[in-house]
mmCIF file of C-alpha atoms in Angstrom:
data_model
loop_
_atom_site.group_PDB
_atom_site.id
_atom_site.type_symbol
_atom_site.label_atom_id
_atom_site.label_comp_id
_atom_site.label_asym_id
_atom_site.label_seq_id
_atom_site.Cartn_x
_atom_site.Cartn_y
_atom_site.Cartn_z
ATOM 1 C CA MET A 349 -181.002 77.038 7.707
ATOM 2 C CA TRP A 350 -184.566 76.385 8.833
ATOM 3 C CA PRO A 351 -185.664 75.344 12.292
ATOM 4 C CA SER A 352 -187.826 72.302 12.442
ATOM 5 C CA LEU A 353 -190.369 72.653 15.209
ATOM 6 C CA ALA A 354 -190.731 68.959 15.948
ATOM 7 C CA TRP A 355 -193.020 67.770 18.758
ATOM 8 C CA MET A 356 -194.662 71.148 19.277
ATOM 9 C CA LEU A 357 -198.061 69.519 18.895
ATOM 10 C CA ALA A 358 -199.254 66.122 20.084
ATOM 11 C CA ILE A 359 -198.808 63.241 17.627
ATOM 12 C CA THR A 360 -201.561 60.638 17.232
ATOM 13 C CA ILE A 361 -199.806 57.272 17.107
ATOM 14 C CA CYS A 362 -202.884 55.254 16.138
ATOM 15 C CA ALA A 363 -206.629 55.767 15.837
ATOM 16 C CA GLU A 364 -207.769 52.367 17.130
ATOM 17 C CA PRO A 365 -207.045 52.286 20.005
ATOM 18 C CA ASP A 366 -206.808 56.069 20.461
ATOM 19 C CA VAL A 367 -203.177 56.699 21.491
ATOM 20 C CA THR A 368 -201.397 60.071 21.371
ATOM 21 C CA MET A 369 -197.823 61.048 22.219
ATOM 22 C CA GLU A 370 -196.725 64.388 23.692
ATOM 23 C CA GLY A 371 -193.128 65.508 24.088
ATOM 24 C CA GLN A 372 -189.943 63.815 22.943
ATOM 25 C CA PRO A 373 -189.247 60.506 24.686
ATOM 26 C CA GLY A 374 -185.698 59.218 25.056
ATOM 27 C CA ASP A 375 -184.178 56.793 22.567
ATOM 28 C CA LYS A 376 -184.770 53.841 24.887
ATOM 29 C CA TRP A 377 -188.540 54.213 24.348
ATOM 30 C CA ARG A 378 -188.365 54.116 20.532
ATOM 31 C CA ASP A 379 -189.058 50.386 20.066
ATOM 32 C CA ALA A 380 -191.565 50.121 22.937
ATOM 33 C CA VAL A 381 -193.716 52.999 21.651
ATOM 34 C CA ALA A 382 -193.517 51.727 18.052
ATOM 35 C CA VAL A 383 -195.430 48.523 18.887
ATOM 36 C CA VAL A 384 -198.085 50.091 21.139
ATOM 37 C CA CYS A 385 -200.797 50.082 18.435
ATOM 38 C CA ALA A 386 -200.293 46.450 17.425
ATOM 39 C CA ASP A 387 -200.141 45.195 21.016
ATOM 40 C CA LEU A 388 -203.224 47.095 22.196
ATOM 41 C CA GLY A 389 -205.201 46.250 19.060
ATOM 42 C CA ALA A 390 -204.724 42.547 19.828
ATOM 43 C CA LEU A 391 -205.844 42.936 23.473
ATOM 44 C CA LYS A 392 -209.146 41.004 23.698
ATOM 45 C CA ASP A 393 -210.573 42.485 26.921
ATOM 46 C CA ARG A 394 -209.630 46.111 26.141
ATOM 47 C CA ASP A 395 -212.081 48.904 27.010
ATOM 48 C CA PRO A 396 -212.925 50.328 23.527
ATOM 49 C CA THR A 397 -213.936 53.734 24.969
ATOM 50 C CA ALA A 398 -210.633 54.424 26.725
ATOM 51 C CA THR A 399 -208.075 56.893 25.353
ATOM 52 C CA VAL A 400 -204.353 56.806 26.060
ATOM 53 C CA ARG A 401 -201.956 59.746 26.324
ATOM 54 C CA LEU A 402 -198.194 59.157 26.572
ATOM 55 C CA VAL A 403 -196.200 62.125 27.938
ATOM 56 C CA ALA A 404 -192.396 62.296 27.929
ATOM 57 C CA ALA A 405 -191.088 63.150 31.424
ATOM 58 C CA GLY A 406 -187.299 63.244 31.327
ATOM 59 C CA ASP A 407 -186.052 59.657 30.955
ATOM 60 C CA ASP A 408 -189.459 58.304 32.054
ATOM 61 C CA LEU A 409 -192.849 58.070 30.359
ATOM 62 C CA VAL A 410 -196.144 59.089 32.008
ATOM 63 C CA VAL A 411 -199.173 57.025 30.927
ATOM 64 C CA GLU A 412 -202.606 58.676 31.254
ATOM 65 C CA VAL A 413 -205.734 56.591 30.536
ATOM 66 C CA THR A 414 -209.135 58.334 30.405
ATOM 67 C CA LEU A 415 -212.388 56.326 30.432
ATOM 68 C CA ALA A 416 -215.711 57.320 28.876
ATOM 69 C CA ASP A 417 -217.176 58.367 32.259
ATOM 70 C CA GLY A 418 -214.297 60.826 32.826
ATOM 71 C CA ARG A 419 -212.242 58.771 35.244
ATOM 72 C CA THR A 420 -208.483 59.099 34.739
ATOM 73 C CA ALA A 421 -205.559 56.942 35.818
ATOM 74 C CA LEU A 422 -201.895 58.001 35.785
ATOM 75 C CA ARG A 423 -198.829 55.777 35.942
ATOM 76 C CA ARG A 424 -195.139 56.709 35.670
ATOM 77 C CA VAL A 425 -193.169 54.082 33.726
ATOM 78 C CA ARG A 426 -189.388 53.966 34.107
ATOM 79 C CA GLU A 427 -188.484 50.999 31.891
ATOM 80 C CA PRO A 428 -189.695 50.206 28.329
ATOM 81 C CA LEU A 429 -190.374 46.545 29.230
ATOM 82 C CA ALA A 430 -192.999 47.674 31.765
ATOM 83 C CA LEU A 431 -194.974 49.820 29.277
ATOM 84 C CA ARG A 432 -197.066 46.941 27.867
ATOM 85 C CA ARG A 433 -197.909 45.562 31.336
ATOM 86 C CA VAL A 434 -199.044 48.976 32.585
ATOM 87 C CA LEU A 435 -201.251 49.589 29.520
ATOM 88 C CA GLU A 436 -202.837 46.129 29.763
ATOM 89 C CA ALA A 437 -203.606 46.655 33.459
ATOM 90 C CA LEU A 438 -205.246 50.050 32.841
ATOM 91 C CA LEU A 439 -207.191 49.124 29.692
ATOM 92 C CA SER A 440 -208.401 45.571 30.440
ATOM 93 C CA LEU A 441 -212.037 45.146 31.462
ATOM 94 C CA PRO A 442 -212.776 42.943 34.503
ATOM 95 C CA PRO A 443 -213.965 39.453 33.526
ATOM 96 C CA THR A 444 -217.724 38.909 33.465
ATOM 97 C CA PRO A 445 -218.769 36.151 35.891
ATOM 98 C CA THR A 446 -220.228 33.130 34.123
ATOM 99 C CA PRO A 447 -223.577 31.984 35.650
ATOM 100 C CA THR A 448 -223.561 28.409 36.890
ATOM 101 C CA PRO A 449 -226.241 26.386 35.069
ATOM 102 C CA THR A 450 -228.774 24.639 37.288
ATOM 103 C CA PRO A 451 -229.690 21.063 36.424
ATOM 104 C CA THR A 452 -233.225 20.677 35.149
ATOM 105 C CA GLN A 453 -235.329 17.621 34.643
ATOM 106 C CA PRO A 454 -236.698 17.059 31.142
ATOM 107 C CA ALA A 455 -240.400 17.621 30.814
ATOM 108 C CA PRO A 456 -242.536 14.522 30.363
ATOM 109 C CA ALA A 457 -243.644 15.775 26.983
ATOM 110 C CA ASP A 458 -239.999 15.958 25.827
ATOM 111 C CA LEU A 459 -239.428 12.385 26.960
ATOM 112 C CA ALA A 460 -242.437 11.264 25.003
ATOM 113 C CA LYS A 461 -241.268 12.840 21.730
ATOM 114 C CA PRO A 462 -239.773 10.364 19.286
ATOM 115 C CA PRO A 463 -236.217 10.949 18.106
ATOM 116 C CA PRO A 464 -235.860 12.926 14.881
ATOM 117 C CA GLU A 465 -236.038 11.021 11.651
ATOM 118 C CA VAL A 466 -232.787 10.555 9.795
ATOM 119 C CA HIS A 467 -232.761 10.607 5.983
ATOM 120 C CA GLU A 468 -229.964 10.203 3.539
ATOM 121 C CA ASN A 469 -229.502 13.197 1.231
ATOM 122 C CA GLU A 470 -228.259 13.209 -2.345
ATOM 123 C CA SER A 471 -224.610 13.416 -1.318
ATOM 124 C CA GLY A 472 -224.937 10.254 0.721
ATOM 125 C CA SER A 473 -224.631 11.927 4.142
ATOM 126 C CA THR A 474 -227.346 11.721 6.758
ATOM 127 C CA ALA A 475 -229.022 14.581 8.610
ATOM 128 C CA PRO A 476 -231.925 14.692 11.071
ATOM 129 C CA VAL A 477 -235.266 15.965 9.822
ATOM 130 C CA LEU A 478 -236.867 18.351 12.322
ATOM 131 C CA SER A 479 -240.570 19.078 12.414
ATOM 132 C CA GLY A 480 -242.832 21.527 14.180
ATOM 133 C CA ASP A 481 -241.177 24.440 15.935
ATOM 134 C CA ARG A 482 -237.845 22.688 16.362
ATOM 135 C CA GLN A 483 -235.612 24.406 13.818
ATOM 136 C CA PRO A 484 -231.837 24.122 13.474
ATOM 137 C CA PRO A 485 -229.863 27.065 14.836
ATOM 138 C CA PRO A 486 -228.747 29.632 12.258
ATOM 139 C CA PRO A 487 -225.163 29.341 11.043
ATOM 140 C CA PRO A 488 -222.681 31.541 12.923
ATOM 141 C CA VAL A 489 -222.039 34.944 11.415
ATOM 142 C CA ALA A 490 -218.430 35.380 10.430
ATOM 143 C CA GLU A 491 -216.781 38.117 12.436
ATOM 144 C CA ARG A 492 -215.523 41.037 10.435
ATOM 145 C CA PRO A 493 -211.749 41.483 10.775
ATOM 146 C CA THR A 494 -210.657 44.480 12.794
ATOM 147 C CA PRO A 495 -209.144 47.088 10.467
ATOM 148 C CA PRO A 496 -205.469 47.783 11.112
ATOM 149 C CA PRO A 497 -204.671 50.937 13.092
ATOM 150 C CA VAL A 498 -204.117 54.016 10.985
ATOM 151 C CA ALA A 499 -201.201 56.179 12.049
ATOM 152 C CA ARG A 500 -201.837 59.922 11.734
ATOM 153 C CA THR A 501 -199.340 62.728 12.086
ATOM 154 C CA THR A 502 -199.951 66.398 12.744
ATOM 155 C CA PRO A 503 -197.537 69.065 11.455
ATOM 156 C CA THR A 504 -195.371 70.556 14.202
ATOM 157 C CA ALA A 505 -193.661 73.921 14.425
ATOM 158 C CA GLU A 506 -190.406 75.453 15.660
ATOM 159 C CA LEU A 507 -189.098 78.991 16.197
ATOM 160 C CA SER A 508 -185.394 79.872 16.021
ATOM 161 C CA VAL A 509 -183.084 82.851 16.473
ATOM 162 C CA SER A 510 -179.404 82.978 15.567
ATOM 163 C CA THR A 511 -176.458 85.240 14.835
ATOM 164 C CA ALA A 512 -174.292 84.594 11.790
ATOM 165 C CA GLY A 513 -170.961 85.774 10.517
ATOM 166 C CA ARG A 514 -171.062 86.174 6.738
ATOM 167 C CA ALA A 515 -168.520 86.823 3.993
ATOM 168 C CA GLY A 516 -168.554 86.997 0.214
ATOM 169 C CA GLY A 517 -167.648 89.148 -2.753
ATOM 170 C CA GLY A 518 -165.184 91.263 -0.780
ATOM 171 C CA ALA A 519 -167.717 92.027 1.979
ATOM 172 C CA TRP A 520 -168.161 90.719 5.518
ATOM 173 C CA SER A 521 -171.027 91.220 7.944
ATOM 174 C CA VAL A 522 -172.751 90.221 11.191
ATOM 175 C CA ALA A 523 -176.336 89.085 10.628
ATOM 176 C CA PRO A 524 -179.042 88.282 13.221
ATOM 177 C CA THR A 525 -181.671 85.890 11.813
ATOM 178 C CA ALA A 526 -185.179 84.775 12.833
ATOM 179 C CA GLU A 527 -186.858 81.653 11.458
ATOM 180 C CA ALA A 528 -190.158 79.754 11.689
ATOM 181 C CA SER A 529 -191.086 76.436 10.088
ATOM 182 C CA LEU A 530 -193.549 73.539 9.991
ATOM 183 C CA LEU A 531 -192.480 69.899 9.982
ATOM 184 C CA PHE A 532 -194.550 67.373 7.994
ATOM 185 C CA GLY A 533 -193.046 64.001 8.867
ATOM 186 C CA HIS A 534 -189.445 64.340 7.662
ATOM 187 C CA TRP A 535 -190.121 67.349 5.393
ATOM 188 C CA GLN A 536 -189.810 70.936 6.551
ATOM 189 C CA LEU A 537 -191.300 74.158 5.155
ATOM 190 C CA GLY A 538 -190.398 77.539 6.618
ATOM 191 C CA LEU A 539 -189.726 81.269 6.372
ATOM 192 C CA SER A 540 -186.691 83.307 7.453
ATOM 193 C CA ALA A 541 -185.609 86.942 7.764
ATOM 194 C CA ARG A 542 -181.972 88.122 7.985
ATOM 195 C CA TRP A 543 -180.525 91.563 8.597
ATOM 196 C CA ASP A 544 -176.854 92.148 7.753
ATOM 197 C CA VAL A 545 -176.673 95.058 10.151
ATOM 198 C CA VAL A 546 -172.874 95.452 10.303
ATOM 199 C CA GLN A 547 -171.496 95.101 6.771
ATOM 200 C CA HIS A 548 -168.225 96.349 5.307
ATOM 201 C CA MET A 549 -166.351 96.150 2.024
ATOM 202 C CA ASN A 550 -162.638 95.385 2.238
ATOM 203 C CA ALA A 551 -161.824 97.995 -0.397
ATOM 204 C CA ARG A 552 -163.547 100.927 1.361
ATOM 205 C CA ARG A 553 -162.778 102.887 4.485
ATOM 206 C CA ALA A 554 -165.365 102.420 7.220
ATOM 207 C CA GLU A 555 -165.678 106.160 7.931
ATOM 208 C CA ASP A 556 -166.985 107.115 4.463
ATOM 209 C CA PHE A 557 -168.880 103.979 3.390
ATOM 210 C CA GLU A 558 -171.716 101.924 4.884
ATOM 211 C CA MET A 559 -173.578 98.922 3.534
ATOM 212 C CA GLU A 560 -176.408 96.774 4.898
ATOM 213 C CA SER A 561 -178.728 94.079 3.543
ATOM 214 C CA LEU A 562 -182.137 92.643 4.370
ATOM 215 C CA ALA A 563 -183.030 89.135 3.133
ATOM 216 C CA VAL A 564 -186.272 87.143 3.357
ATOM 217 C CA GLY A 565 -186.678 83.616 2.047
ATOM 218 C CA LEU A 566 -188.713 80.446 1.748
ATOM 219 C CA ALA A 567 -187.030 77.149 2.644
ATOM 220 C CA VAL A 568 -187.717 73.472 1.945
ATOM 221 C CA ALA A 569 -185.619 70.921 3.830
ATOM 222 C CA ARG A 570 -185.336 67.230 4.629
ATOM 223 C CA ARG A 571 -184.762 66.205 8.262
ATOM 224 C CA ILE A 572 -182.389 63.307 8.965
ATOM 225 C CA ASP A 573 -182.450 61.685 12.410
ATOM 226 C CA LEU A 574 -178.912 60.999 13.684
ATOM 227 C CA GLY A 575 -179.884 59.859 17.182
ATOM 228 C CA ARG A 576 -179.363 62.777 19.572
ATOM 229 C CA VAL A 577 -178.728 65.108 16.610
ATOM 230 C CA ASP A 578 -181.054 66.213 13.783
ATOM 231 C CA LEU A 579 -179.604 67.258 10.425
ATOM 232 C CA ASP A 580 -181.695 69.533 8.183
ATOM 233 C CA VAL A 581 -180.537 69.818 4.554
ATOM 234 C CA GLY A 582 -182.429 72.048 2.154
ATOM 235 C CA PHE A 583 -182.811 74.727 -0.518
ATOM 236 C CA SER A 584 -183.982 78.342 -0.151
ATOM 237 C CA PRO A 585 -184.842 81.037 -2.727
ATOM 238 C CA ARG A 586 -184.247 84.478 -1.185
ATOM 239 C CA LEU A 587 -185.095 88.096 -1.937
ATOM 240 C CA VAL A 588 -182.257 90.441 -0.879
ATOM 241 C CA VAL A 589 -182.419 94.247 -0.635
ATOM 242 C CA GLU A 590 -178.953 95.883 -0.441
ATOM 243 C CA THR A 591 -178.245 99.491 0.508
ATOM 244 C CA GLN A 592 -174.948 101.374 0.123
ATOM 245 C CA SER A 593 -174.264 104.795 1.640
ATOM 246 C CA HIS A 594 -171.167 106.923 1.034
ATOM 247 C CA GLU A 595 -170.029 110.465 1.682
ATOM 248 C CA ILE A 596 -169.283 112.888 -1.162
ATOM 249 C CA ASP A 597 -168.268 116.455 -0.309
ATOM 250 C CA ASP A 598 -169.789 116.139 3.174
ATOM 251 C CA ASP A 599 -173.072 114.899 1.683
ATOM 252 C CA ASP A 600 -174.410 111.381 2.249
ATOM 253 C CA GLU A 601 -175.509 109.545 -0.884
ATOM 254 C CA THR A 602 -177.619 106.366 -0.538
ATOM 255 C CA GLU A 603 -178.303 103.795 -3.254
ATOM 256 C CA SER A 604 -180.191 100.465 -3.063
ATOM 257 C CA ALA A 605 -180.857 97.400 -5.225
ATOM 258 C CA THR A 606 -182.995 94.246 -5.066
ATOM 259 C CA ASP A 607 -181.602 90.824 -5.931
ATOM 260 C CA VAL A 608 -182.919 87.236 -6.120
ATOM 261 C CA ARG A 609 -180.563 84.540 -4.848
ATOM 262 C CA ALA A 610 -180.560 80.750 -4.611
ATOM 263 C CA ALA A 611 -179.227 79.235 -1.393
ATOM 264 C CA ALA A 612 -178.407 75.805 0.012
ATOM 265 C CA PHE A 613 -178.088 75.170 3.736
ATOM 266 C CA GLY A 614 -177.446 72.567 6.396
ATOM 267 C CA ARG A 615 -178.183 72.685 10.099
ATOM 268 C CA PHE A 616 -177.282 70.461 13.068
ATOM 269 C CA SER A 617 -179.667 70.603 16.061
ATOM 270 C CA PHE A 618 -178.429 69.019 19.285
ATOM 271 C CA GLY A 619 -180.442 67.261 22.018
ATOM 272 C CA ARG A 620 -184.122 66.395 22.443
ATOM 273 C CA GLY A 621 -185.329 69.046 24.897
ATOM 274 C CA ALA A 622 -187.650 72.014 24.420
ATOM 275 C CA LEU A 623 -184.646 74.328 23.866
ATOM 276 C CA ARG A 624 -181.983 73.065 21.500
ATOM 277 C CA PRO A 625 -178.775 74.767 20.313
ATOM 278 C CA PHE A 626 -177.890 74.479 16.645
ATOM 279 C CA LEU A 627 -175.027 75.162 14.259
ATOM 280 C CA ALA A 628 -175.858 76.098 10.659
ATOM 281 C CA VAL A 629 -173.994 76.840 7.437
ATOM 282 C CA ASP A 630 -175.353 78.241 4.176
ATOM 283 C CA ALA A 631 -174.212 79.621 0.835
ATOM 284 C CA GLU A 632 -176.163 81.791 -1.596
ATOM 285 C CA LEU A 633 -175.512 82.840 -5.188
ATOM 286 C CA SER A 634 -176.905 85.640 -7.359
ATOM 287 C CA PRO A 635 -177.507 84.306 -10.920
ATOM 288 C CA ALA A 636 -177.676 87.879 -12.298
ATOM 289 C CA ARG A 637 -174.175 88.716 -11.033
ATOM 290 C CA VAL A 638 -172.275 85.574 -12.003
ATOM 291 C CA ARG A 639 -170.807 86.963 -15.260
ATOM 292 C CA ARG A 640 -170.983 90.716 -14.720
ATOM 293 C CA LYS A 641 -170.387 93.216 -11.959
ATOM 294 C CA ILE A 642 -173.180 95.511 -10.837
ATOM 295 C CA HIS A 643 -172.441 98.957 -9.327
ATOM 296 C CA LEU A 644 -175.033 101.180 -7.679
ATOM 297 C CA ALA A 645 -172.818 104.152 -8.607
ATOM 298 C CA PRO A 646 -169.522 104.439 -10.513
ATOM 299 C CA GLU A 647 -167.603 105.405 -7.377
ATOM 300 C CA LEU A 648 -169.076 102.517 -5.312
ATOM 301 C CA PRO A 649 -167.683 98.962 -5.158
ATOM 302 C CA PRO A 650 -169.609 96.215 -7.003
ATOM 303 C CA LEU A 651 -172.397 94.418 -5.189
ATOM 304 C CA PRO A 652 -171.423 90.962 -3.868
ATOM 305 C CA PRO A 653 -172.425 88.127 -6.256
ATOM 306 C CA TRP A 654 -172.390 85.505 -3.494
ATOM 307 C CA SER A 655 -172.146 85.069 0.254
ATOM 308 C CA ALA A 656 -171.702 82.293 2.811
ATOM 309 C CA GLY A 657 -172.442 82.204 6.515
ATOM 310 C CA LEU A 658 -171.827 80.306 9.731
ATOM 311 C CA ALA A 659 -174.565 80.707 12.372
ATOM 312 C CA LEU A 660 -175.008 79.705 16.002
ATOM 313 C CA GLY A 661 -178.512 79.810 17.456
ATOM 314 C CA LEU A 662 -181.230 78.389 19.653
ATOM 315 C CA THR A 663 -184.453 76.589 18.685
ATOM 316 C CA TRP A 664 -187.547 76.473 20.917
ATOM 317 C CA SER A 665 -190.235 73.844 20.554
ATOM 318 C CA SER A 666 -193.276 73.069 22.655
ATOM 319 C CA PRO A 667 -192.860 70.006 24.952
#
């Protein structure tokens, strides 16, 4: 049940040329942005000092190009087919004018020089023999191939709050939850804290019995892109502290216990904006209580060996 704070930080699409993406562009931009590195890397007259920043702006994309001298150009692109044309126009260097050669007359000394001697070499081919300061030009140096662009990703973060209804082992509760996580590509690592603030046992009267729980956990999840919906599926070990209070002869008695539980969860996050609603389900099990019941006191009901929850919440991520 971990939030995945995707797109909170800028993502570097490629290092050569330097292109970064900020925000979450619409689905129509997916293919156009995916080929930006290859297209710009093949651009012959590209300014190598320029950097490109792509910023999602609703259904459009804002292109910002910054040159080495600090000059900046902005263009708003509304259609994916226009993205390549806009980038080529902003990154291409103006052509260098080619000087027109002036005709020259050969010097008399050059006219007087005899043509070079031609000798046959061992392979049977002929080549001119040059003397004096007339040497053949050096062979051309092979150009080194341009290395392919290297895509780099930066972990992003998300923060979430939710309220869950939980049930299990004869108990039911209302539990507010706070979560924070980092997203590394499609993998998510996070922390959560849950407080079962209103918790009751079906077998006890509310006026003489109270129970509450506090749970903290570490979560690892895999994010699956379903278009406009993200599905996070993962596993979470949790540490749970449970407290039971009851009244005996007008005196309040309080007992507590600590338990380690294993949980599995799934979460659906809707939309691509900075604020996204989500629906989550989870189930947790106490290995120590599977085969035996644990009581904090003989007159108290057994502690729940398992619980399951349904949560509705909101995730915030930086644009």
